[in-house]
């Protein structure tokens, strides 16, 4: 076992969660500057908005692409690349005094958005099963935590220092995350095969840029303008062509057949709606607090006050991570997601009814934050339980992308509502209180839709976070052709190689994963067309092999110390999901 794998799980979780929070900060660090951006960058208001739009578009392009690259070439490697790009983008923006360098820097910052799904995938590969649920929930919630905590911090810096300091601080935080990952996070041995689908990546990028650009700029350009309609049409046409192309690929960027599985499809749909619901609060609360008291409902507060009011919701999201994991372990992540949707809806109802005092906003945002924390832990658990370890990063990246699309749609819809429900205050038109209530009602409605969608997700408990006790598998003929002896020819340096053949009774991809005594994934591979597999770099002691054909694990066996060959005959694919940690049932003798 390498030195890297001796790192304590607590250290891995802390470093990855910190990296996720740093990336989330990039989404809010610029918010206190929005009113001043045109003057700071010597640009018009519409042009200055590209400093925000560029980050959104870059994140949409990078998230699925880097997730797939992580599955193929190493999740830690792509995590480091993402953090290097984040630091570079922060430095470029910190040095900028005009629009173009700022857009370039913010684009680079957006390219780091895959850090969170990559971190979740590393956790699945490296952590023992008993720790995985709460760790994944915390990593997933870091997106909201970083956003909520970053707003007051950014507001304080913006009020008391030059605006460039915000991005120098961002660069420093990113550099610390980069150093910690280098020192404390091991590289996963789990790899997916095939070649990178460059054409598929380009096609998906074009479609996403067209879609999100139309959504984010539609209000400025006009929803019926030629530019907006043309972009929507481009997105639809390119997505259709891209889908047809991906279905013909043996190694696609996004496996659409996997994506069409009911559990994954409905979870991604729920993620989109939850993203819509989450962002409605982020749009409404700051405006309600900052509108002048002369409106009769605005509180006339500063951006710093807004940040301080929203900060508790970020802390609650983090605190809900172990609660989400415990609920998923006991009742399944589907129930956790349904509970999350109910809590979010209650939070919006509270905000609709009470919006006249600071404590009203604190209470409502904390309730909504609790729901988001529950949901953000359940969604990756549902995704991971439906995909193979070699597809985890790509699948979680797509789920993160769906949430981002939900937030983009939420922003566009809220903008349309608030632009049309206005009343004059002196020479200006400001949104009415009823306009804000409509947006909040849409957030509550989105939470209800998420509840309905989650209800139809298959109720199978997620193996990734809550391995269920399973009856001992039926006796299976296991032929160990070679007992203790020297390592097989071609063994990887510093460890033994275990190889063999899987005799399967049904067609389909067979995955063989080796676990250590604490449940840590040591290596994973697919059996070839002839059933042969090979796992390199394993320790000399006993290891547990989990031989799986989705959706159920069919056999769990223990390979004793010194064994270098293990053949397994799989029964018909009807066995329930087994717990890798309870691997004594199929021990080879």
Coordinates of C-alpha atoms in Angstrom, one line a residue:
X1 CA 0.0 0.0 0.0
X2 CA 1.4 3.4 -0.9
X3 CA 2.1 6.1 1.6
X4 CA -0.7 8.2 0.2
X5 CA -3.2 5.6 1.1
X6 CA -2.1 5.8 4.8
X7 CA -3.6 9.3 5.0
X8 CA -6.5 9.4 7.5
X9 CA -10.0 9.6 6.0
X10 CA -10.6 12.7 8.1
X11 CA -7.8 14.5 6.4
X12 CA -9.1 13.6 2.9
X13 CA -12.6 14.7 3.8
X14 CA -11.4 18.0 5.3
X15 CA -9.1 18.9 2.3
X16 CA -11.7 18.0 -0.3
X17 CA -14.5 19.9 1.5
X18 CA -12.2 22.9 1.8
X19 CA -11.4 22.8 -1.9
X20 CA -15.2 22.6 -2.7
X21 CA -15.9 25.7 -0.5
X22 CA -13.0 27.6 -2.2
X23 CA -14.5 26.9 -5.6
X24 CA -18.0 27.9 -4.4
X25 CA -16.5 31.2 -3.2
X26 CA -15.7 32.1 -6.8
X27 CA -19.5 32.3 -7.5
X28 CA -20.1 34.9 -4.8
X29 CA -16.9 36.8 -4.6
X30 CA -17.9 39.2 -7.3
X31 CA -21.5 39.9 -6.0
X32 CA -20.6 42.9 -3.8
X33 CA -18.9 44.5 -6.8
X34 CA -21.9 44.1 -9.2
X35 CA -23.2 47.7 -8.9
X36 CA -19.6 49.1 -9.4
X37 CA -18.4 46.8 -12.2
X38 CA -19.1 49.2 -15.1
X39 CA -17.0 51.9 -13.5
X40 CA -14.3 49.6 -12.3
X41 CA -13.9 47.9 -15.7
X42 CA -14.6 51.0 -17.8
X43 CA -17.5 49.3 -19.6
X44 CA -21.2 49.6 -20.1
X45 CA -23.5 47.8 -17.7
X46 CA -24.4 45.1 -20.2
X47 CA -20.8 44.5 -21.2
X48 CA -19.6 44.4 -17.5
X49 CA -22.2 41.6 -16.9
X50 CA -20.0 39.3 -19.0
X51 CA -17.6 39.1 -16.0
X52 CA -20.4 37.0 -14.4
X53 CA -21.8 35.3 -17.5
X54 CA -18.4 34.1 -18.5
X55 CA -18.0 32.1 -15.3
X56 CA -21.4 30.5 -15.8
X57 CA -20.6 29.4 -19.3
X58 CA -17.1 28.1 -18.5
X59 CA -18.5 26.1 -15.6
X60 CA -21.1 24.5 -17.9
X61 CA -18.4 23.5 -20.4
X62 CA -15.9 22.3 -17.9
X63 CA -18.0 20.3 -15.5
X64 CA -18.9 17.3 -17.7
X65 CA -15.7 17.3 -19.7
X66 CA -13.3 17.4 -16.7
X67 CA -15.5 14.8 -14.9
X68 CA -15.0 12.4 -17.8
X69 CA -11.3 13.1 -18.0
X70 CA -11.1 12.4 -14.2
X71 CA -12.6 8.9 -14.7
X72 CA -10.2 8.2 -17.5
X73 CA -6.9 9.7 -16.4
X74 CA -7.1 10.2 -12.7
X75 CA -9.5 12.2 -10.5
X76 CA -6.8 13.7 -8.3
X77 CA -4.8 14.7 -11.4
X78 CA -7.8 16.6 -12.8
X79 CA -8.6 18.0 -9.4
X80 CA -5.1 19.5 -9.4
X81 CA -5.5 20.8 -12.9
X82 CA -8.8 22.5 -11.9
X83 CA -7.2 24.1 -8.8
X84 CA -4.2 25.4 -10.9
X85 CA -6.7 27.0 -13.3
X86 CA -8.6 28.5 -10.4
X87 CA -5.5 30.1 -9.0
X88 CA -4.4 31.4 -12.5
X89 CA -7.9 32.8 -13.1
X90 CA -7.8 34.6 -9.7
X91 CA -4.4 36.1 -10.4
X92 CA -5.5 37.3 -13.9
X93 CA -8.6 39.0 -12.5
X94 CA -6.6 40.5 -9.6
X95 CA -4.3 42.1 -12.2
X96 CA -7.2 43.3 -14.4
X97 CA -8.2 47.0 -14.8
X98 CA -10.3 46.6 -17.9
X99 CA -13.1 44.3 -19.2
X100 CA -11.2 41.8 -21.3
X101 CA -8.7 40.6 -18.7
X102 CA -11.4 40.4 -16.2
X103 CA -13.5 38.2 -18.5
X104 CA -10.5 35.9 -19.2
X105 CA -9.8 35.6 -15.4
X106 CA -13.4 34.9 -14.5
X107 CA -13.6 32.3 -17.3
X108 CA -10.6 30.5 -15.9
X109 CA -12.3 30.6 -12.5
X110 CA -15.4 29.0 -13.9
X111 CA -13.3 26.1 -15.4
X112 CA -12.6 25.0 -11.9
X113 CA -16.2 24.1 -11.2
X114 CA -15.6 20.3 -11.6
X115 CA -13.7 20.3 -8.2
X116 CA -16.9 19.3 -6.3
X117 CA -17.9 16.3 -8.4
X118 CA -14.3 15.2 -8.6
X119 CA -14.0 15.4 -4.8
X120 CA -17.1 13.3 -4.4
X121 CA -15.7 10.7 -6.7
X122 CA -12.4 10.5 -4.9
X123 CA -14.3 10.0 -1.6
X124 CA -16.1 7.1 -3.1
X125 CA -12.9 5.5 -4.2
X126 CA -10.8 6.2 -1.0
X127 CA -13.1 6.2 2.0
X128 CA -14.4 3.3 4.0
X129 CA -18.2 2.8 3.5
X130 CA -19.1 3.9 7.0
X131 CA -17.6 7.3 6.4
X132 CA -18.8 7.8 2.8
X133 CA -22.3 9.1 3.4
X134 CA -21.5 12.1 5.6
X135 CA -18.4 12.9 3.7
X136 CA -20.3 13.0 0.3
X137 CA -23.1 15.1 1.9
X138 CA -20.6 17.6 3.2
X139 CA -18.7 17.8 -0.1
X140 CA -21.9 18.3 -2.0
X141 CA -23.2 20.9 0.4
X142 CA -19.9 22.9 0.1
X143 CA -21.4 24.5 -3.0
X144 CA -24.0 26.2 -0.8
X145 CA -21.7 26.6 2.2
X146 CA -19.1 28.5 0.2
X147 CA -21.6 30.7 -1.4
X148 CA -23.3 31.7 1.9
X149 CA -20.1 32.2 3.8
X150 CA -18.3 33.9 1.0
X151 CA -20.8 36.7 0.6
X152 CA -20.1 38.5 4.0
X153 CA -16.4 37.9 3.7
X154 CA -16.4 39.4 0.2
X155 CA -18.5 42.3 1.3
X156 CA -16.1 43.1 4.2
X157 CA -13.1 43.1 1.9
X158 CA -14.9 45.1 -0.8
X159 CA -15.9 47.8 1.8
X160 CA -12.5 48.2 3.3
X161 CA -10.0 47.5 0.6
X162 CA -9.3 47.8 -3.1
X163 CA -11.5 45.4 -5.2
X164 CA -8.4 43.6 -6.5
X165 CA -7.8 42.3 -3.0
X166 CA -10.8 40.0 -3.4
X167 CA -9.1 38.1 -6.1
X168 CA -5.7 38.0 -4.5
X169 CA -7.4 36.4 -1.5
X170 CA -9.1 34.0 -3.9
X171 CA -5.8 33.1 -5.4
X172 CA -4.3 32.5 -1.9
X173 CA -7.1 30.3 -0.8
X174 CA -6.8 28.3 -4.1
X175 CA -3.1 27.9 -3.6
X176 CA -3.6 26.5 -0.1
X177 CA -6.2 24.0 -1.5
X178 CA -3.8 23.0 -4.2
X179 CA -1.0 22.4 -1.7
X180 CA -3.2 20.4 0.6
X181 CA -4.4 18.2 -2.2
X182 CA -0.8 17.5 -3.3
X183 CA 0.2 16.4 0.2
X184 CA -2.9 14.7 1.6
X185 CA -5.2 13.4 -1.2
X186 CA -4.1 10.1 -2.9
X187 CA -4.7 9.3 -6.5
X188 CA -7.5 6.8 -7.1
X189 CA -6.6 3.6 -8.9
X190 CA -10.2 3.3 -10.3
X191 CA -10.1 4.1 -14.0
X192 CA -12.5 4.0 -16.9
X193 CA -11.4 2.7 -20.3
X194 CA -11.8 4.0 -23.8
X195 CA -10.6 7.2 -25.6
X196 CA -11.7 10.7 -24.8
X197 CA -14.6 11.8 -26.9
X198 CA -13.4 15.2 -28.2
X199 CA -16.1 15.6 -30.7
X200 CA -18.7 14.9 -28.1
X201 CA -17.1 17.4 -25.7
X202 CA -17.2 20.1 -28.3
X203 CA -20.8 19.4 -29.3
X204 CA -22.0 19.4 -25.7
X205 CA -20.1 22.6 -25.0
X206 CA -21.6 24.4 -28.0
X207 CA -25.1 23.3 -27.0
X208 CA -24.7 24.3 -23.4
X209 CA -23.1 27.7 -24.2
X210 CA -26.0 28.4 -26.6
X211 CA -28.6 27.4 -24.1
X212 CA -27.2 29.2 -21.0
X213 CA -26.3 32.3 -23.0
X214 CA -29.9 32.5 -24.2
X215 CA -31.2 32.0 -20.7
X216 CA -28.8 34.5 -19.1
X217 CA -29.1 37.2 -21.7
X218 CA -32.7 36.8 -22.9
X219 CA -34.0 39.5 -20.6
X220 CA -31.4 42.0 -21.9
X221 CA -31.8 41.1 -25.6
X222 CA -35.5 40.4 -25.5
X223 CA -37.0 36.9 -25.3
X224 CA -38.4 37.2 -28.8
X225 CA -35.3 38.7 -30.3
X226 CA -33.5 36.9 -33.2
X227 CA -30.4 36.4 -31.1
X228 CA -32.2 34.7 -28.2
X229 CA -34.4 32.5 -30.4
X230 CA -31.5 31.7 -32.6
X231 CA -29.5 30.5 -29.6
X232 CA -32.3 28.4 -28.3
X233 CA -32.7 26.8 -31.7
X234 CA -29.0 26.2 -32.0
X235 CA -29.0 24.5 -28.6
X236 CA -31.9 22.2 -29.5
X237 CA -30.4 21.2 -32.9
X238 CA -26.9 20.6 -31.6
X239 CA -28.2 18.6 -28.6
X240 CA -30.2 16.3 -30.9
X241 CA -27.2 15.8 -33.2
X242 CA -24.9 15.4 -30.2
X243 CA -27.2 12.7 -28.8
X244 CA -27.3 10.7 -32.0
X245 CA -23.5 10.9 -32.2
X246 CA -23.1 9.8 -28.6
X247 CA -25.3 6.8 -29.0
X248 CA -23.1 5.5 -31.7
X249 CA -19.9 5.9 -29.7
X250 CA -18.3 2.9 -27.9
X251 CA -16.7 5.3 -25.4
X252 CA -19.0 8.4 -25.3
X253 CA -18.4 11.6 -23.2
X254 CA -21.8 11.0 -21.6
X255 CA -23.3 7.5 -21.7
X256 CA -26.9 8.4 -22.6
X257 CA -28.1 4.8 -22.0
X258 CA -26.8 5.1 -18.4
X259 CA -28.3 8.6 -18.2
X260 CA -31.7 7.2 -19.2
X261 CA -31.9 4.8 -16.3
X262 CA -34.9 5.8 -14.2
X263 CA -32.9 6.4 -11.0
X264 CA -30.3 8.7 -12.7
X265 CA -32.8 10.4 -15.0
X266 CA -35.2 11.3 -12.2
X267 CA -32.4 12.3 -9.8
X268 CA -31.0 14.7 -12.4
X269 CA -34.4 16.1 -13.0
X270 CA -34.9 16.6 -9.3
X271 CA -31.5 18.3 -9.1
X272 CA -32.5 20.8 -11.8
X273 CA -35.6 21.7 -9.9
X274 CA -33.8 21.9 -6.5
X275 CA -31.2 24.2 -8.1
X276 CA -34.1 26.4 -9.2
X277 CA -35.5 26.4 -5.7
X278 CA -32.2 27.1 -4.0
X279 CA -31.3 30.1 -6.2
X280 CA -34.7 31.8 -5.8
X281 CA -33.8 32.7 -2.2
X282 CA -30.4 34.0 -3.2
X283 CA -32.0 36.3 -5.7
X284 CA -34.9 37.6 -3.5
X285 CA -33.4 38.0 -0.1
X286 CA -30.5 40.4 -1.0
X287 CA -32.9 42.7 -2.9
X288 CA -35.6 42.8 -0.2
X289 CA -33.0 43.7 2.4
X290 CA -31.3 46.4 0.3
X291 CA -34.4 48.1 -1.1
X292 CA -35.0 51.5 0.5
X293 CA -37.4 51.7 3.5
X294 CA -39.5 54.2 1.5
X295 CA -40.9 51.2 -0.5
X296 CA -42.8 50.1 2.6
X297 CA -41.2 46.7 2.7
X298 CA -37.5 47.1 2.0
X299 CA -35.1 47.2 4.9
X300 CA -32.5 49.6 3.5
X301 CA -29.5 47.4 4.6
X302 CA -26.0 47.1 3.2
X303 CA -24.5 44.1 1.3
X304 CA -22.5 43.3 4.4
X305 CA -25.7 43.0 6.4
X306 CA -27.1 40.7 3.7
X307 CA -24.1 38.5 3.9
X308 CA -24.3 38.3 7.7
X309 CA -28.0 37.3 7.5
X310 CA -27.3 34.6 4.9
X311 CA -24.2 33.2 6.7
X312 CA -26.1 31.0 9.2
X313 CA -27.8 29.2 6.3
X314 CA -24.3 28.1 5.1
X315 CA -23.4 26.8 8.5
X316 CA -26.7 24.9 8.7
X317 CA -26.0 23.3 5.3
X318 CA -22.7 22.0 6.7
X319 CA -24.3 20.8 9.9
X320 CA -27.0 18.9 7.9
X321 CA -24.3 16.7 6.1
X322 CA -24.2 14.0 8.8
X323 CA -28.0 14.2 9.3
X324 CA -28.4 13.6 5.5
X325 CA -26.1 10.7 5.7
X326 CA -27.8 9.2 8.7
X327 CA -31.2 9.6 7.1
X328 CA -30.1 8.0 3.9
X329 CA -28.5 5.1 5.7
X330 CA -31.7 4.5 7.7
X331 CA -34.4 5.2 5.1
X332 CA -32.6 5.6 1.8
X333 CA -31.5 8.7 -0.1
X334 CA -34.8 8.8 -1.9
X335 CA -36.6 9.5 1.4
X336 CA -33.9 12.0 2.3
X337 CA -34.4 13.9 -1.0
X338 CA -38.2 14.0 -0.4
X339 CA -37.7 15.3 3.1
X340 CA -35.4 18.0 1.8
X341 CA -38.0 19.2 -0.7
X342 CA -40.6 19.5 2.0
X343 CA -38.2 21.5 4.3
X344 CA -37.3 23.8 1.4
X345 CA -41.0 24.4 0.6
X346 CA -41.7 25.2 4.3
X347 CA -38.8 27.7 4.3
X348 CA -40.3 29.6 1.3
X349 CA -43.8 29.6 2.8
X350 CA -42.2 31.2 5.9
X351 CA -40.5 33.9 3.8
X352 CA -43.7 34.6 1.9
X353 CA -45.6 35.2 5.2
X354 CA -42.9 37.0 7.1
X355 CA -40.5 39.5 5.5
X356 CA -40.6 42.6 7.6
X357 CA -37.8 41.9 10.1
X358 CA -34.2 40.7 9.9
X359 CA -34.9 37.7 12.0
X360 CA -37.6 36.7 9.6
X361 CA -35.0 36.4 6.8
X362 CA -32.6 34.6 9.1
X363 CA -35.2 32.0 10.1
X364 CA -36.4 31.4 6.5
X365 CA -32.9 31.2 5.0
X366 CA -31.9 28.7 7.8
X367 CA -34.9 26.5 7.1
X368 CA -34.2 26.6 3.3
X369 CA -30.5 26.0 4.0
X370 CA -31.4 22.9 6.1
X371 CA -33.4 21.5 3.2
X372 CA -30.7 22.2 0.6
X373 CA -28.1 20.5 2.9
X374 CA -30.3 17.4 3.1
X375 CA -30.9 17.3 -0.6
X376 CA -27.3 18.0 -1.7
X377 CA -26.2 14.9 0.3
X378 CA -28.9 12.7 -1.1
X379 CA -28.5 13.4 -4.8
X380 CA -24.9 12.2 -5.2
X381 CA -25.8 9.1 -3.2
X382 CA -28.6 8.3 -5.6
X383 CA -26.3 8.8 -8.6
X384 CA -23.4 6.7 -7.2
X385 CA -25.7 3.8 -6.4
X386 CA -26.7 3.6 -10.0
X387 CA -23.3 3.8 -11.8
X388 CA -20.0 1.9 -11.7
X389 CA -17.0 3.2 -9.8
X390 CA -15.3 4.0 -13.2
X391 CA -18.2 6.3 -14.1
X392 CA -18.6 8.2 -10.8
X393 CA -16.9 11.5 -11.7
X394 CA -18.7 11.9 -15.1
X395 CA -22.1 11.0 -13.5
X396 CA -21.7 13.4 -10.6
X397 CA -20.4 16.1 -12.9
X398 CA -23.5 15.9 -15.0
X399 CA -25.6 16.0 -11.9
X400 CA -23.8 19.2 -10.8
X401 CA -24.4 20.6 -14.3
X402 CA -28.1 20.0 -14.0
X403 CA -28.2 21.9 -10.7
X404 CA -26.4 24.8 -12.4
X405 CA -28.9 24.8 -15.3
X406 CA -31.7 25.0 -12.6
X407 CA -30.1 28.0 -11.0
X408 CA -29.7 29.7 -14.4
X409 CA -33.4 29.2 -15.3
X410 CA -34.3 30.5 -11.8
X411 CA -32.3 33.7 -12.4
X412 CA -34.0 34.2 -15.8
X413 CA -37.5 33.6 -14.5
X414 CA -37.1 35.8 -11.4
X415 CA -35.7 38.5 -13.6
X416 CA -38.7 38.4 -15.9
X417 CA -41.2 38.5 -13.0
X418 CA -39.5 41.3 -11.1
X419 CA -39.1 43.3 -14.3
X420 CA -42.8 43.2 -15.0
X421 CA -44.1 43.6 -11.5
X422 CA -42.8 47.1 -10.6
X423 CA -44.0 50.4 -9.1
X424 CA -42.6 53.9 -9.3
X425 CA -40.5 55.3 -6.4
X426 CA -39.6 58.8 -7.4
X427 CA -37.9 58.7 -10.9
X428 CA -37.2 54.9 -10.8
X429 CA -39.3 51.7 -11.1
X430 CA -38.7 49.1 -8.4
X431 CA -40.0 45.6 -8.0
X432 CA -43.2 45.3 -5.8
X433 CA -43.6 43.2 -2.7
X434 CA -46.1 41.0 -4.6
X435 CA -43.4 40.5 -7.3
X436 CA -41.0 39.1 -4.7
X437 CA -43.8 36.9 -3.3
X438 CA -44.4 35.5 -6.8
X439 CA -40.7 34.5 -7.1
X440 CA -40.8 33.0 -3.6
X441 CA -43.9 31.1 -4.5
X442 CA -42.2 29.8 -7.6
X443 CA -39.3 28.6 -5.3
X444 CA -41.9 26.8 -3.1
X445 CA -43.5 25.3 -6.2
X446 CA -40.2 24.1 -7.5
X447 CA -39.6 22.3 -4.2
X448 CA -43.0 20.6 -4.5
X449 CA -42.1 19.5 -8.0
X450 CA -38.9 18.1 -6.7
X451 CA -40.9 16.2 -4.1
X452 CA -43.1 14.6 -6.7
X453 CA -40.1 13.7 -9.0
X454 CA -38.3 12.2 -6.0
X455 CA -41.4 10.1 -5.2
X456 CA -41.0 8.2 -8.5
X457 CA -37.2 7.5 -8.0
X458 CA -36.7 3.8 -7.4
X459 CA -36.7 3.1 -3.6
X460 CA -33.5 1.0 -3.6
X461 CA -31.1 2.0 -0.9
X462 CA -27.9 3.5 -2.1
X463 CA -25.0 1.1 -1.8
X464 CA -22.5 4.0 -2.0
X465 CA -23.6 5.4 1.3
X466 CA -25.6 2.7 3.0
X467 CA -24.7 -0.9 2.2
X468 CA -27.6 -3.0 3.2
X469 CA -27.2 -6.4 4.9
X470 CA -27.6 -9.1 2.4
X471 CA -28.2 -12.8 2.7
X472 CA -25.3 -15.0 2.0
X473 CA -25.0 -15.7 -1.7
X474 CA -25.7 -19.1 -3.0
X475 CA -22.7 -21.4 -3.3
X476 CA -20.8 -20.5 -6.4
X477 CA -18.1 -22.6 -8.1
X478 CA -14.8 -20.7 -7.5
X479 CA -11.7 -22.1 -9.1
X480 CA -8.5 -20.8 -7.6
X481 CA -6.0 -22.1 -10.2
X482 CA -2.8 -20.9 -8.6
X483 CA -2.2 -20.8 -4.8
X484 CA 0.5 -19.0 -2.9
X485 CA 3.5 -18.3 -5.1
X486 CA 5.6 -15.7 -6.7
X487 CA 3.8 -12.6 -8.2
X488 CA 2.5 -13.1 -11.7
X489 CA 4.5 -12.0 -14.6
X490 CA 4.0 -8.3 -15.4
X491 CA 3.0 -7.5 -11.8
X492 CA 3.0 -3.8 -11.0
X493 CA 6.0 -2.7 -8.9
X494 CA 5.4 -2.4 -5.2
X495 CA 2.4 -4.8 -5.1
X496 CA 1.0 -8.1 -6.2
X497 CA -1.2 -8.7 -9.2
X498 CA -4.3 -10.7 -9.0
X499 CA -5.8 -12.0 -12.2
X500 CA -8.4 -14.5 -13.3
X501 CA -11.5 -15.1 -15.4
X502 CA -15.2 -14.2 -14.7
X503 CA -17.7 -16.8 -15.9
X504 CA -20.9 -14.8 -16.3
X505 CA -24.3 -16.3 -17.2
X506 CA -25.7 -13.0 -18.5
X507 CA -24.4 -10.4 -21.0
X508 CA -23.2 -7.1 -19.7
X509 CA -20.2 -5.3 -18.3
X510 CA -18.6 -7.0 -15.3
X511 CA -16.7 -4.8 -12.8
X512 CA -14.1 -6.3 -10.4
X513 CA -13.2 -4.1 -7.5
X514 CA -10.6 -4.8 -4.8
X515 CA -11.3 -3.5 -1.2
X516 CA -8.9 -3.3 1.7
X517 CA -9.8 -4.4 5.2
X518 CA -11.4 -1.0 6.0
X519 CA -13.5 -1.0 2.9
X520 CA -11.1 1.3 0.9
X521 CA -11.1 0.8 -2.8
X522 CA -7.6 -0.4 -3.8
X523 CA -8.2 -1.0 -7.5
X524 CA -11.0 -1.6 -10.0
X525 CA -11.2 -2.9 -13.6
X526 CA -13.7 -4.3 -16.1
X527 CA -13.5 -7.9 -17.3
X528 CA -12.7 -8.2 -21.0
X529 CA -14.9 -9.8 -23.6
X530 CA -13.4 -13.2 -22.7
X531 CA -14.1 -12.6 -19.0
X532 CA -10.4 -12.0 -18.1
X533 CA -9.5 -9.4 -15.5
X534 CA -6.3 -8.1 -13.9
X535 CA -5.8 -6.0 -10.8
X536 CA -2.3 -4.5 -10.2
X537 CA -0.6 -2.9 -7.2
X538 CA -2.5 -4.8 -4.5
X539 CA -1.1 -5.4 -1.0
X540 CA 0.2 -8.8 0.0
X541 CA -2.4 -9.3 2.7
X542 CA -6.0 -10.4 2.2
X543 CA -8.2 -8.3 -0.1
X544 CA -11.9 -8.5 -0.8
X545 CA -13.1 -8.7 -4.4
X546 CA -16.5 -7.4 -5.4
X547 CA -17.6 -8.8 -8.7
X548 CA -20.6 -6.9 -10.1
X549 CA -22.9 -6.6 -13.0
X550 CA -25.2 -3.6 -12.5
X551 CA -27.7 -3.2 -11.0
X552 CA -26.8 -5.9 -8.5
X553 CA -23.5 -7.1 -7.0
X554 CA -23.5 -10.9 -7.6
X555 CA -20.5 -12.1 -5.7
X556 CA -18.1 -11.1 -2.9
X557 CA -15.0 -13.2 -2.2
X558 CA -11.9 -12.8 -0.2
X559 CA -8.5 -13.5 -1.7
X560 CA -6.1 -14.8 0.9
X561 CA -2.5 -13.5 1.3
X562 CA -0.2 -14.6 -1.5
X563 CA -2.9 -15.7 -4.0
X564 CA -2.3 -14.3 -7.5
X565 CA -5.2 -15.9 -9.4
X566 CA -8.9 -16.0 -8.7
X567 CA -11.7 -17.2 -11.1
X568 CA -15.3 -16.6 -10.3
X569 CA -18.5 -18.0 -11.8
X570 CA -21.5 -15.6 -11.5
X571 CA -25.0 -16.9 -10.8
X572 CA -28.0 -15.4 -12.6
X573 CA -28.2 -11.6 -12.1
X574 CA -30.8 -11.7 -9.3
X575 CA -28.7 -11.5 -6.1
X576 CA -29.3 -8.4 -3.8
X577 CA -26.6 -5.8 -3.3
X578 CA -24.0 -7.1 -0.9
X579 CA -21.9 -5.3 1.6
X580 CA -18.2 -5.3 0.7
X581 CA -17.3 -5.0 4.3
X582 CA -19.0 -8.2 5.2
X583 CA -17.1 -10.3 2.7
X584 CA -16.6 -13.5 4.6
X585 CA -19.4 -15.4 2.9
X586 CA -17.6 -16.2 -0.3
X587 CA -14.1 -16.6 1.2
X588 CA -11.8 -18.8 -0.9
X589 CA -10.4 -21.7 0.9

